[in-house]
XYZ file of C-alpha atoms in Angstrom:
663
model
C -59.400 5.975 -16.363
C -61.397 3.298 -14.615
C -64.209 1.582 -16.440
C -67.600 1.532 -14.712
C -69.103 -1.914 -15.073
C -72.790 -1.776 -15.946
C -73.086 -5.108 -17.726
C -73.831 -7.876 -15.243
C -76.524 -6.709 -12.875
C -77.817 -10.107 -11.810
C -77.180 -11.420 -8.363
C -73.946 -13.345 -8.164
C -74.910 -16.977 -8.792
C -71.737 -18.520 -7.446
C -73.078 -18.963 -3.947
C -76.757 -18.258 -4.212
C -78.282 -21.210 -2.362
C -81.672 -19.724 -1.625
C -83.455 -22.859 -2.825
C -87.173 -23.137 -2.311
C -89.052 -26.410 -1.980
C -91.522 -28.305 0.148
C -90.058 -26.759 3.327
C -89.871 -23.217 1.924
C -86.612 -21.271 1.893
C -85.035 -23.651 4.454
C -85.610 -26.743 2.295
C -81.881 -27.233 1.662
C -81.129 -27.271 5.397
C -83.960 -29.747 6.099
C -82.819 -31.986 3.234
C -79.296 -31.991 4.727
C -80.676 -32.979 8.156
C -82.824 -35.769 6.635
C -79.740 -36.972 4.742
C -77.878 -37.127 8.058
C -80.718 -39.060 9.719
C -80.665 -41.686 6.958
C -76.853 -41.871 7.062
C -76.854 -42.572 10.809
C -79.707 -45.065 10.424
C -77.680 -46.909 7.786
C -74.549 -46.808 9.961
C -76.404 -48.150 13.024
C -78.235 -50.919 11.162
C -75.034 -51.973 9.392
C -72.652 -51.807 12.372
C -74.694 -52.624 15.457
C -77.901 -54.388 14.415
C -76.584 -56.848 11.858
C -79.567 -56.110 9.587
C -79.731 -57.310 5.993
C -77.462 -55.463 3.563
C -80.412 -54.012 1.655
C -81.643 -52.199 4.824
C -78.444 -50.174 5.319
C -78.070 -49.749 1.539
C -81.612 -48.328 1.376
C -80.746 -45.842 4.139
C -77.545 -44.800 2.358
C -79.424 -44.379 -0.953
C -81.950 -42.125 0.813
C -79.019 -40.165 2.306
C -77.571 -39.890 -1.216
C -80.867 -38.520 -2.531
C -81.462 -35.887 0.145
C -77.771 -34.924 0.462
C -77.146 -34.831 -3.276
C -80.381 -33.226 -4.513
C -79.337 -29.559 -4.376
C -75.689 -30.423 -5.055
C -76.800 -32.059 -8.337
C -78.991 -29.060 -9.266
C -76.105 -26.616 -8.785
C -73.622 -28.889 -10.563
C -75.932 -29.167 -13.599
C -76.399 -25.365 -13.672
C -72.612 -24.901 -13.639
C -71.988 -27.618 -16.261
C -74.570 -25.881 -18.477
C -72.304 -22.819 -18.323
C -69.212 -25.017 -18.912
C -68.067 -24.498 -15.350
C -66.723 -27.440 -13.358
C -66.560 -26.418 -9.740
C -66.961 -27.716 -6.190
C -70.408 -29.305 -6.566
C -69.177 -31.290 -9.572
C -66.154 -32.568 -7.623
C -68.348 -33.691 -4.715
C -70.757 -35.565 -6.987
C -67.908 -37.344 -8.773
C -66.435 -38.304 -5.383
C -69.810 -39.641 -4.136
C -70.376 -41.627 -7.341
C -66.827 -42.988 -7.066
C -67.435 -44.076 -3.455
C -70.589 -45.897 -4.536
C -68.691 -47.535 -7.420
C -66.151 -49.082 -5.008
C -68.990 -50.102 -2.677
C -68.215 -47.467 -0.017
C -71.849 -46.325 0.215
C -71.481 -45.244 3.830
C -68.585 -42.884 3.133
C -70.332 -41.493 0.036
C -73.470 -40.837 2.101
C -71.358 -39.162 4.809
C -69.675 -36.989 2.143
C -72.989 -35.759 0.690
C -74.529 -35.287 4.140
C -71.638 -33.169 5.431
C -71.268 -31.253 2.146
C -74.991 -30.405 1.957
C -75.066 -29.516 5.674
C -72.013 -27.274 5.264
C -73.539 -25.603 2.217
C -76.869 -24.964 3.923
C -75.230 -23.656 7.122
C -72.938 -21.459 5.011
C -76.070 -20.154 3.281
C -77.726 -19.539 6.659
C -74.657 -17.626 7.924
C -74.383 -15.606 4.695
C -78.026 -14.582 5.077
C -76.997 -12.549 8.144
C -75.124 -10.267 5.736
C -77.739 -10.192 2.990
C -80.602 -9.531 5.414
C -79.331 -6.057 6.290
C -79.229 -5.301 2.547
C -82.638 -6.826 1.798
C -84.083 -4.953 4.778
C -83.653 -1.738 2.775
C -86.420 -2.935 0.471
C -88.795 -3.313 3.417
C -88.317 0.322 4.471
C -90.671 1.688 1.852
C -94.353 1.716 2.869
C -96.724 -0.108 0.534
C -99.484 2.544 0.517
C -99.830 6.330 0.581
C -102.578 8.735 1.629
C -103.405 10.702 -1.532
C -105.072 14.088 -1.075
C -107.393 15.291 -3.840
C -109.406 18.374 -3.042
C -110.868 17.722 0.395
C -110.709 13.929 0.082
C -107.938 11.651 1.353
C -107.694 8.164 -0.178
C -105.267 5.322 0.565
C -103.639 3.999 -2.623
C -100.650 1.718 -3.476
C -97.402 3.720 -3.728
C -96.927 2.429 -7.285
C -99.976 4.479 -8.363
C -98.569 7.815 -7.162
C -97.825 10.365 -9.873
C -95.392 13.273 -9.901
C -96.920 16.403 -8.257
C -99.545 14.396 -6.326
C -100.049 15.635 -2.759
C -99.790 12.984 -0.035
C -100.612 13.290 3.654
C -98.088 11.844 6.124
C -99.440 11.126 9.591
C -97.282 11.482 12.730
C -94.809 8.649 13.415
C -95.389 6.933 10.064
C -93.112 6.241 7.109
C -93.019 8.704 4.228
C -94.260 7.129 0.988
C -92.370 9.115 -1.661
C -89.463 11.415 -2.430
C -90.837 14.918 -2.445
C -91.026 18.382 -0.903
C -93.040 19.483 2.149
C -95.724 21.955 1.092
C -97.569 22.140 4.406
C -96.449 21.540 7.980
C -93.102 20.938 9.597
C -91.643 18.039 11.507
C -88.535 16.280 12.736
C -87.686 13.469 10.291
C -85.710 10.316 11.104
C -83.554 9.948 7.972
C -81.339 7.149 9.331
C -82.692 4.486 6.927
C -81.339 6.516 3.970
C -78.483 8.640 5.274
C -77.339 6.822 8.410
C -77.834 10.014 10.477
C -78.547 9.097 14.079
C -80.310 12.370 14.983
C -83.669 13.363 13.405
C -83.530 16.381 11.077
C -85.950 19.317 11.298
C -87.868 19.904 8.055
C -90.202 22.754 7.110
C -92.590 23.572 4.283
C -91.171 25.290 1.206
C -92.405 28.759 0.278
C -93.361 28.362 -3.371
C -92.961 31.411 -5.589
C -93.660 30.408 -9.195
C -92.462 26.986 -10.350
C -90.624 24.598 -8.050
C -86.883 24.262 -8.714
C -85.478 20.852 -9.709
C -85.546 18.233 -6.928
C -81.733 18.263 -6.549
C -81.704 22.073 -6.189
C -84.336 22.346 -3.455
C -82.919 23.169 -0.018
C -82.608 19.929 1.971
C -84.569 21.429 4.864
C -87.733 21.061 2.737
C -87.024 17.678 1.066
C -88.187 14.282 2.376
C -87.300 10.770 1.195
C -89.321 7.614 0.757
C -88.786 5.223 3.685
C -87.823 7.896 6.230
C -89.958 8.328 9.357
C -92.087 11.360 10.188
C -92.033 12.890 13.692
C -94.991 14.176 15.696
C -96.671 16.461 13.117
C -98.904 15.982 10.098
C -97.204 16.796 6.790
C -98.399 17.385 3.247
C -95.800 16.381 0.683
C -95.724 17.070 -3.039
C -94.436 13.946 -4.825
C -91.421 14.741 -7.029
C -90.247 11.226 -7.938
C -92.109 8.094 -8.976
C -91.732 5.070 -6.689
C -89.317 3.297 -9.068
C -87.066 6.396 -9.185
C -87.139 7.134 -5.452
C -83.828 7.206 -3.600
C -84.684 4.092 -1.550
C -85.614 2.095 -4.683
C -82.412 3.088 -6.455
C -80.411 2.310 -3.319
C -81.883 -1.206 -3.032
C -81.244 -1.840 -6.735
C -77.651 -0.653 -6.559
C -76.853 -2.548 -3.367
C -78.260 -5.731 -4.941
C -75.961 -5.173 -7.936
C -72.738 -4.521 -6.046
C -71.702 -8.149 -5.630
C -71.456 -8.566 -9.413
C -68.671 -5.966 -9.563
C -65.818 -8.161 -8.462
C -62.612 -6.949 -6.858
C -59.152 -7.828 -8.230
C -58.814 -10.415 -5.432
C -62.122 -12.046 -6.392
C -61.131 -12.131 -10.065
C -57.746 -13.673 -9.218
C -59.456 -16.326 -7.053
C -61.864 -17.096 -9.914
C -58.971 -17.533 -12.355
C -57.229 -19.835 -9.863
C -60.363 -21.980 -9.500
C -60.729 -22.252 -13.299
C -57.364 -23.955 -13.745
C -57.254 -25.623 -10.318
C -60.391 -27.775 -10.840
C -59.258 -29.263 -14.213
C -55.789 -29.970 -12.741
C -57.447 -31.780 -9.808
C -59.678 -33.822 -12.144
C -56.681 -34.889 -14.311
C -54.580 -35.698 -11.211
C -57.377 -37.720 -9.616
C -57.985 -39.598 -12.857
C -54.266 -40.488 -12.926
C -54.400 -41.685 -9.292
C -57.136 -44.147 -10.246
C -54.431 -46.103 -12.066
C -51.833 -45.924 -9.289
C -52.252 -49.680 -8.744
C -50.301 -50.183 -12.005
C -47.122 -48.765 -10.435
C -47.722 -49.313 -6.691
C -48.451 -52.564 -4.920
C -52.118 -52.030 -4.021
C -55.556 -53.118 -5.223
C -57.683 -51.304 -7.800
C -60.167 -50.492 -5.019
C -57.449 -48.936 -2.840
C -56.263 -46.746 -5.743
C -59.820 -45.615 -6.451
C -60.423 -44.824 -2.750
C -57.191 -42.842 -2.551
C -58.163 -40.899 -5.718
C -61.632 -40.112 -4.355
C -60.154 -38.990 -1.008
C -57.731 -36.644 -2.819
C -60.659 -35.356 -4.899
C -62.559 -34.442 -1.729
C -59.442 -32.937 -0.122
C -58.852 -30.738 -3.189
C -62.297 -29.128 -3.058
C -61.787 -25.331 -2.794
C -65.067 -24.700 -0.884
C -63.624 -22.237 1.605
C -61.564 -20.522 -1.094
C -64.638 -19.891 -3.236
C -66.600 -18.263 -0.410
C -63.748 -16.468 1.414
C -63.759 -13.226 -0.616
C -67.490 -12.848 -1.507
C -68.509 -13.360 2.140
C -66.154 -10.587 3.322
C -67.156 -8.213 0.499
C -70.865 -8.734 1.123
C -70.481 -8.259 4.891
C -68.480 -5.036 4.436
C -70.970 -3.613 1.929
C -73.865 -4.493 4.257
C -72.106 -2.796 7.192
C -71.458 0.336 5.125
C -75.087 0.440 3.924
C -76.264 0.385 7.541
C -74.123 3.487 8.181
C -75.600 5.319 5.173
C -72.716 4.613 2.767
C -73.215 2.827 -0.571
C -70.085 1.012 -1.814
C -70.542 -0.210 -5.382
C -68.919 -3.609 -5.321
C -65.708 -5.375 -4.444
C -63.440 -3.254 -6.625
C -64.516 0.008 -4.987
C -64.259 -1.608 -1.540
C -60.723 -2.831 -2.219
C -59.602 0.442 -3.829
C -60.759 2.458 -0.810
C -58.207 0.750 1.390
C -55.338 1.519 -1.009
C -55.875 5.307 -1.102
C -52.916 7.550 -0.243
C -54.350 10.863 -1.503
C -57.802 12.456 -1.304
C -58.958 15.475 -3.323
C -62.012 17.383 -2.082
C -64.283 19.803 -3.849
C -64.834 22.849 -1.609
C -68.400 24.123 -1.836
C -70.878 21.854 -0.101
C -68.223 19.234 0.601
C -65.702 20.759 2.996
C -67.838 23.846 3.490
C -71.533 24.345 4.235
C -72.201 25.429 0.657
C -73.900 28.699 1.601
C -72.543 32.120 2.635
C -72.494 32.981 6.328
C -71.962 36.358 7.996
C -68.461 36.212 9.503
C -67.779 39.837 10.526
C -69.929 42.889 11.163
C -68.324 45.818 12.974
C -68.524 49.593 13.009
C -65.671 52.078 12.420
C -64.895 55.688 13.286
C -66.762 55.551 16.593
C -70.163 54.755 15.027
C -72.501 52.979 17.471
C -72.359 49.234 16.782
C -76.010 48.483 17.545
C -77.157 51.341 15.321
C -74.760 50.076 12.622
C -76.161 46.520 12.769
C -79.774 47.775 12.651
C -78.929 49.984 9.707
C -77.387 47.060 7.735
C -80.358 44.821 8.593
C -82.874 47.414 7.402
C -81.164 47.847 4.030
C -80.321 44.182 3.321
C -83.805 42.958 4.280
C -85.148 44.827 1.226
C -82.828 42.959 -1.165
C -83.409 39.536 -2.771
C -79.701 38.896 -3.353
C -78.335 35.609 -1.947
C -75.685 37.404 0.132
C -78.266 39.867 1.467
C -80.497 36.994 2.636
C -77.530 35.342 4.390
C -76.628 38.606 6.136
C -80.221 39.195 7.281
C -80.658 35.623 8.586
C -77.403 35.687 10.527
C -77.932 39.193 11.955
C -81.362 38.165 13.210
C -80.096 34.860 14.621
C -76.848 36.107 16.204
C -77.867 39.545 17.469
C -81.602 38.969 17.930
C -82.467 41.973 15.775
C -85.661 42.850 13.920
C -85.894 45.197 10.934
C -87.405 48.604 11.795
C -88.260 49.367 8.143
C -86.423 52.715 8.099
C -84.919 52.051 4.644
C -86.546 52.491 1.266
C -85.837 52.597 -2.457
C -83.081 49.977 -2.431
C -81.324 49.929 -5.781
C -78.842 47.265 -6.866
C -75.714 48.559 -8.618
C -74.416 45.683 -10.754
C -71.062 44.322 -9.596
C -70.627 46.985 -6.927
C -73.324 46.733 -4.237
C -76.578 48.447 -3.220
C -77.805 51.981 -2.584
C -80.794 52.921 -0.389
C -82.500 55.849 1.299
C -82.182 55.817 5.092
C -83.455 58.429 7.555
C -83.585 61.047 4.840
C -80.021 60.348 3.641
C -78.322 57.712 1.485
C -76.576 54.559 2.552
C -74.243 52.424 0.428
C -73.192 48.807 0.982
C -70.629 47.473 -1.455
C -67.023 47.461 -2.671
C -64.335 50.160 -2.664
C -65.227 51.200 -6.212
C -68.817 52.011 -5.180
C -67.593 54.071 -2.202
C -65.152 56.036 -4.317
C -67.762 56.777 -6.999
C -70.208 58.056 -4.359
C -67.582 60.186 -2.565
C -67.463 58.109 0.606
C -64.300 58.655 2.690
C -62.528 55.382 3.571
C -60.114 55.523 6.509
C -56.758 53.710 6.434
C -58.101 51.562 9.297
C -61.005 50.418 7.095
C -58.645 49.634 4.191
C -56.371 47.613 6.486
C -59.283 45.512 7.725
C -60.525 45.129 4.142
C -57.179 43.802 2.863
C -56.726 41.443 5.814
C -60.173 39.868 5.474
C -59.881 39.504 1.694
C -56.607 37.598 2.142
C -58.546 35.210 4.375
C -60.916 34.500 1.486
C -63.834 36.537 2.772
C -66.165 38.628 0.618
C -66.005 42.086 2.244
C -68.497 44.971 1.893
C -67.981 48.488 3.192
C -70.939 50.423 4.606
C -70.999 54.145 3.705
C -73.284 56.696 5.378
C -73.140 60.507 5.434
C -70.010 60.516 3.228
C -68.038 58.229 5.627
C -67.328 54.501 5.759
C -68.981 53.661 9.084
C -68.187 49.943 9.149
C -67.805 46.772 7.178
C -69.404 43.354 6.907
C -67.920 40.164 5.475
C -69.400 36.846 4.401
C -67.847 33.507 3.620
C -68.771 29.923 2.831
C -67.486 28.556 6.138
C -66.082 25.070 6.777
C -68.406 22.364 8.064
C -68.187 21.809 11.811
C -66.582 18.381 11.378
C -64.262 19.164 8.432
C -61.123 19.786 10.508
C -61.739 16.728 12.724
C -62.342 14.519 9.667
C -59.183 15.758 7.930
C -57.162 14.981 11.056
C -58.674 11.504 11.340
C -57.823 10.819 7.691
C -54.228 11.812 8.389
C -54.224 9.633 11.501
C -55.238 6.551 9.491
C -52.436 7.122 6.991
C -53.752 9.342 4.166
C -50.559 11.149 3.130
C -51.921 14.057 1.087
C -55.284 15.832 1.311
C -55.948 18.619 -1.185
C -58.790 20.883 -2.240
C -59.829 21.502 -5.852
C -62.136 24.500 -6.160
C -63.502 26.920 -8.698
C -63.246 29.735 -6.130
C -60.416 32.254 -5.933
C -57.057 30.907 -4.730
C -57.248 33.136 -1.615
C -60.545 31.510 -0.623
C -59.132 28.017 -1.148
C -55.968 28.833 0.825
C -57.977 30.287 3.717
C -60.239 27.225 4.031
C -57.258 24.863 3.632
C -55.424 26.631 6.471
C -58.468 26.548 8.757
C -59.136 22.815 8.435
C -55.607 21.471 7.970
C -55.389 20.532 4.284
C -51.979 20.058 2.656
C -52.817 22.545 -0.096
C -55.557 24.045 -2.227
C -55.854 24.680 -5.967
C -58.214 27.511 -6.907
C -59.783 28.993 -10.066
C -60.398 25.497 -11.508
C -63.029 24.573 -14.085
C -64.366 20.961 -14.135
C -61.868 20.078 -16.908
C -59.039 21.506 -14.784
C -60.020 19.247 -11.879
C -59.985 16.295 -14.285
C -56.473 17.252 -15.396
C -55.190 17.439 -11.791
C -56.614 13.980 -11.000
C -55.085 12.644 -14.225
C -51.624 13.844 -13.189
C -51.838 11.868 -9.940
C -53.116 8.749 -11.729
C -50.207 8.933 -14.240
C -47.763 8.874 -11.321
C -49.418 5.686 -10.036
C -50.886 7.445 -6.988
C -54.175 6.074 -5.643
C -56.429 9.118 -5.331
C -60.082 9.642 -4.449
C -62.155 12.595 -5.633
C -64.863 13.692 -3.187
C -67.528 15.963 -4.647
C -71.222 16.512 -5.277
C -71.374 14.342 -8.392
C -72.433 17.102 -10.803
C -69.618 19.495 -11.780
C -67.142 17.067 -10.203
C -68.405 14.068 -12.204
C -65.506 13.951 -14.734
C -62.873 14.104 -11.965
C -64.761 11.519 -9.901
C -65.000 9.141 -12.858
C -61.253 9.332 -13.589
C -60.058 8.949 -9.980
C -59.213 5.645 -8.309
C -62.404 5.999 -6.256
C -65.136 8.578 -6.895
C -66.957 9.533 -3.690
C -70.221 11.487 -3.806
C -71.319 13.655 -0.876
C -74.993 13.918 0.080
C -76.037 11.459 -2.626
C -79.562 10.983 -1.232
C -81.904 12.196 -3.951
C -79.128 12.889 -6.454
C -79.303 10.702 -9.577
C -76.005 12.002 -10.976
C -74.131 11.339 -7.736
C -75.497 7.810 -7.399
C -74.655 6.948 -11.015
C -71.192 8.539 -11.134
C -69.732 7.610 -7.775
C -68.084 4.367 -6.715
C -68.918 5.288 -3.119
C -71.947 7.384 -2.173
C -72.279 9.060 1.235
C -76.051 9.275 1.463
C -75.914 12.122 3.983
C -73.819 15.295 3.847
C -71.492 13.969 6.540
C -67.851 13.706 5.504
C -67.061 12.125 8.870
C -68.161 8.805 7.286
C -64.992 8.827 5.139
C -62.491 7.580 7.741
C -65.005 4.863 8.671
C -65.328 3.456 5.124
C -61.571 3.599 4.496
C -61.012 1.751 7.794
C -63.752 -0.745 6.846
C -62.036 -1.380 3.497
C -58.701 -2.050 5.168
C -60.314 -4.372 7.723
C -62.085 -6.285 4.941
C -58.793 -6.703 3.045
C -57.212 -8.054 6.235
C -60.070 -10.531 6.725
C -59.932 -11.609 3.052
C -56.210 -12.350 3.467
C -56.911 -14.378 6.623
C -59.648 -16.305 4.798
C -57.399 -17.056 1.822
C -54.638 -18.347 4.124
C -57.150 -20.536 6.006
C -58.721 -21.975 2.839
C -55.467 -22.556 0.952
C -53.766 -23.899 4.092
C -56.508 -26.499 4.594
C -56.224 -27.679 0.967
C -52.408 -27.781 1.210
C -52.614 -29.973 4.358
C -55.436 -32.280 3.255
C -54.115 -33.224 -0.194
C -50.901 -34.918 1.097
C -52.815 -36.310 4.130
C -55.326 -38.122 1.888
C -52.735 -38.989 -0.759
C -50.628 -40.896 1.782
C -53.585 -42.394 3.637
C -53.520 -40.320 6.836
C -57.090 -39.014 6.351
C -60.191 -40.663 4.891
C -63.140 -39.143 2.999
C -65.172 -38.415 6.160
C -62.309 -36.560 7.870
C -61.541 -34.582 4.696
C -65.179 -33.491 4.279
C -65.576 -32.572 7.953
C -62.415 -30.420 7.911
C -63.441 -28.779 4.630
C -66.925 -27.867 5.780
C -65.505 -26.638 9.090
C -63.040 -24.361 7.285
C -65.836 -23.038 5.031
C -67.933 -22.064 8.029
C -64.860 -20.621 9.725
C -64.149 -18.203 6.843
C -67.827 -17.164 6.659
C -67.977 -16.493 10.415
C -64.679 -14.593 10.151
C -66.157 -12.455 7.368
C -69.329 -11.782 9.368
C -67.205 -9.952 11.956
C -67.276 -7.033 9.508
C -70.987 -6.554 10.260
C -69.946 -5.200 13.671
C -67.015 -3.089 12.490
C -66.465 0.339 14.051
C -63.514 2.675 13.547
C -61.539 2.859 16.797
């Protein structure tokens, strides 16, 4: 079972160069430019103007100060944590160059290193900006309605159950439920949906249900954008608990959850740097065994020190991970860190929950037809009249679909509807009785069921449908059937997953096996397992994990939480507004759209490919530069220029992920 890392929630310090100063957030870049100006001034005065030595030395010292300022700060922070990394190596090299009176080359080293660092920081900001932008989505104030008064207040002062007014074409200030009005809401900031979603006011009877259990057609989220109508929204979550706030917090944490590749790179750096330091120290004494001066040995050692700097290696994986996570967030998918990102690309099997994941999560009328020559229109009106008097979930679904599909209106010819537990309903209709229910109810009431009706009944039940016979005047006059039908895009998504190499796609459901088999057949799953409790789903996932199979569990994050937690990757559907889903899942699809799955798996694979490219680039540069400097083919300036170039190259390569789209 995988362990969910909740310990280190601070931003990854390894490459956080957002230094403030006299020039604001760009101080590091300006310092690097000033360092370069002083370096070139020193070079010109020394080489072309024949000025006094102290003039060029003064310029080089100024270049040392501006180029080494932030490098020294970072090196001291790392040394305080007993970490000896790139900044430390660069400082030692610059001090060594000064010691052997190569002030110009030391100044060039610090100038190029600080410029490379600041440009790397600038490039990395392109990835972090799309994450930080999430925090700007939330409006700062809300219009609070109390009695007849409307007052503008900071969103932090809103309380649960407050009523806020949302004007047309403005951002919504809180997670809540519409209590007055209706509008088309742009939810793309939270869910990544490109098309606005129609929302209506909830009809409150008694107490409101829990936020997670309210129909999504009535729920609005902080940071989403209202359409052309005025809304009144009852606040159901405080600002700190709102979906957007939790999303920003979680996205800012993801970089701390390192992938196996990142951890391996870190381990490599930990032994690589000490080995370099020992080797360079040994090279300082090469003059004892080779015919060269002390100064030549020191210069060679410093050059090798610069060549050994793993700048590009250190940034190659984090830059790709951050870019991929930022790209996913823009599409309404939260990936919790490098491990989840890497695991996504290794999946060979995906297990889906059924209800609300592969299916719409609510019953729909599938069949309604008359038998024994009974008029179909009369039959449909009769069913509508009876079911419209019932509060049962299935009855409501039947009424809604009859009205929508056949454009019918109840004529109120039924009365005295009585529910018969586990069997159906009985009502008075046109002076007689009508029964809607199962075979047992019909038999008990003396209703004749034709062989034709029984044949239809058996066939539809095998397809996983819930079938009800309609009895009137002692004869079964027709039947209706309902079913939780597949989502429109389920079959397409399953096919796309197969196309990108997912070998086995299964369904784990608590419904009857017949229902699972019917849905599986319709949308192209490999197989379905029915009649499962949450612990049974956990057991199935465990069996795959024991065999070493990389499996994802896709569910709603509540009854599927144990299975999601034990899978290689837990993926939560429709996580917007769901605390359990956001906490449990490694990957959260903020909308209810499973068509995002092939995209994130493709994104993971692309990021792994780019990480490999970056590692080859960074390691290749080090492998070439060390012998080149060791044998005198490259000096300090060349080594630094190539290093900083390779660092920018891997960052720019990683930033390609920000534009990724599944072909």
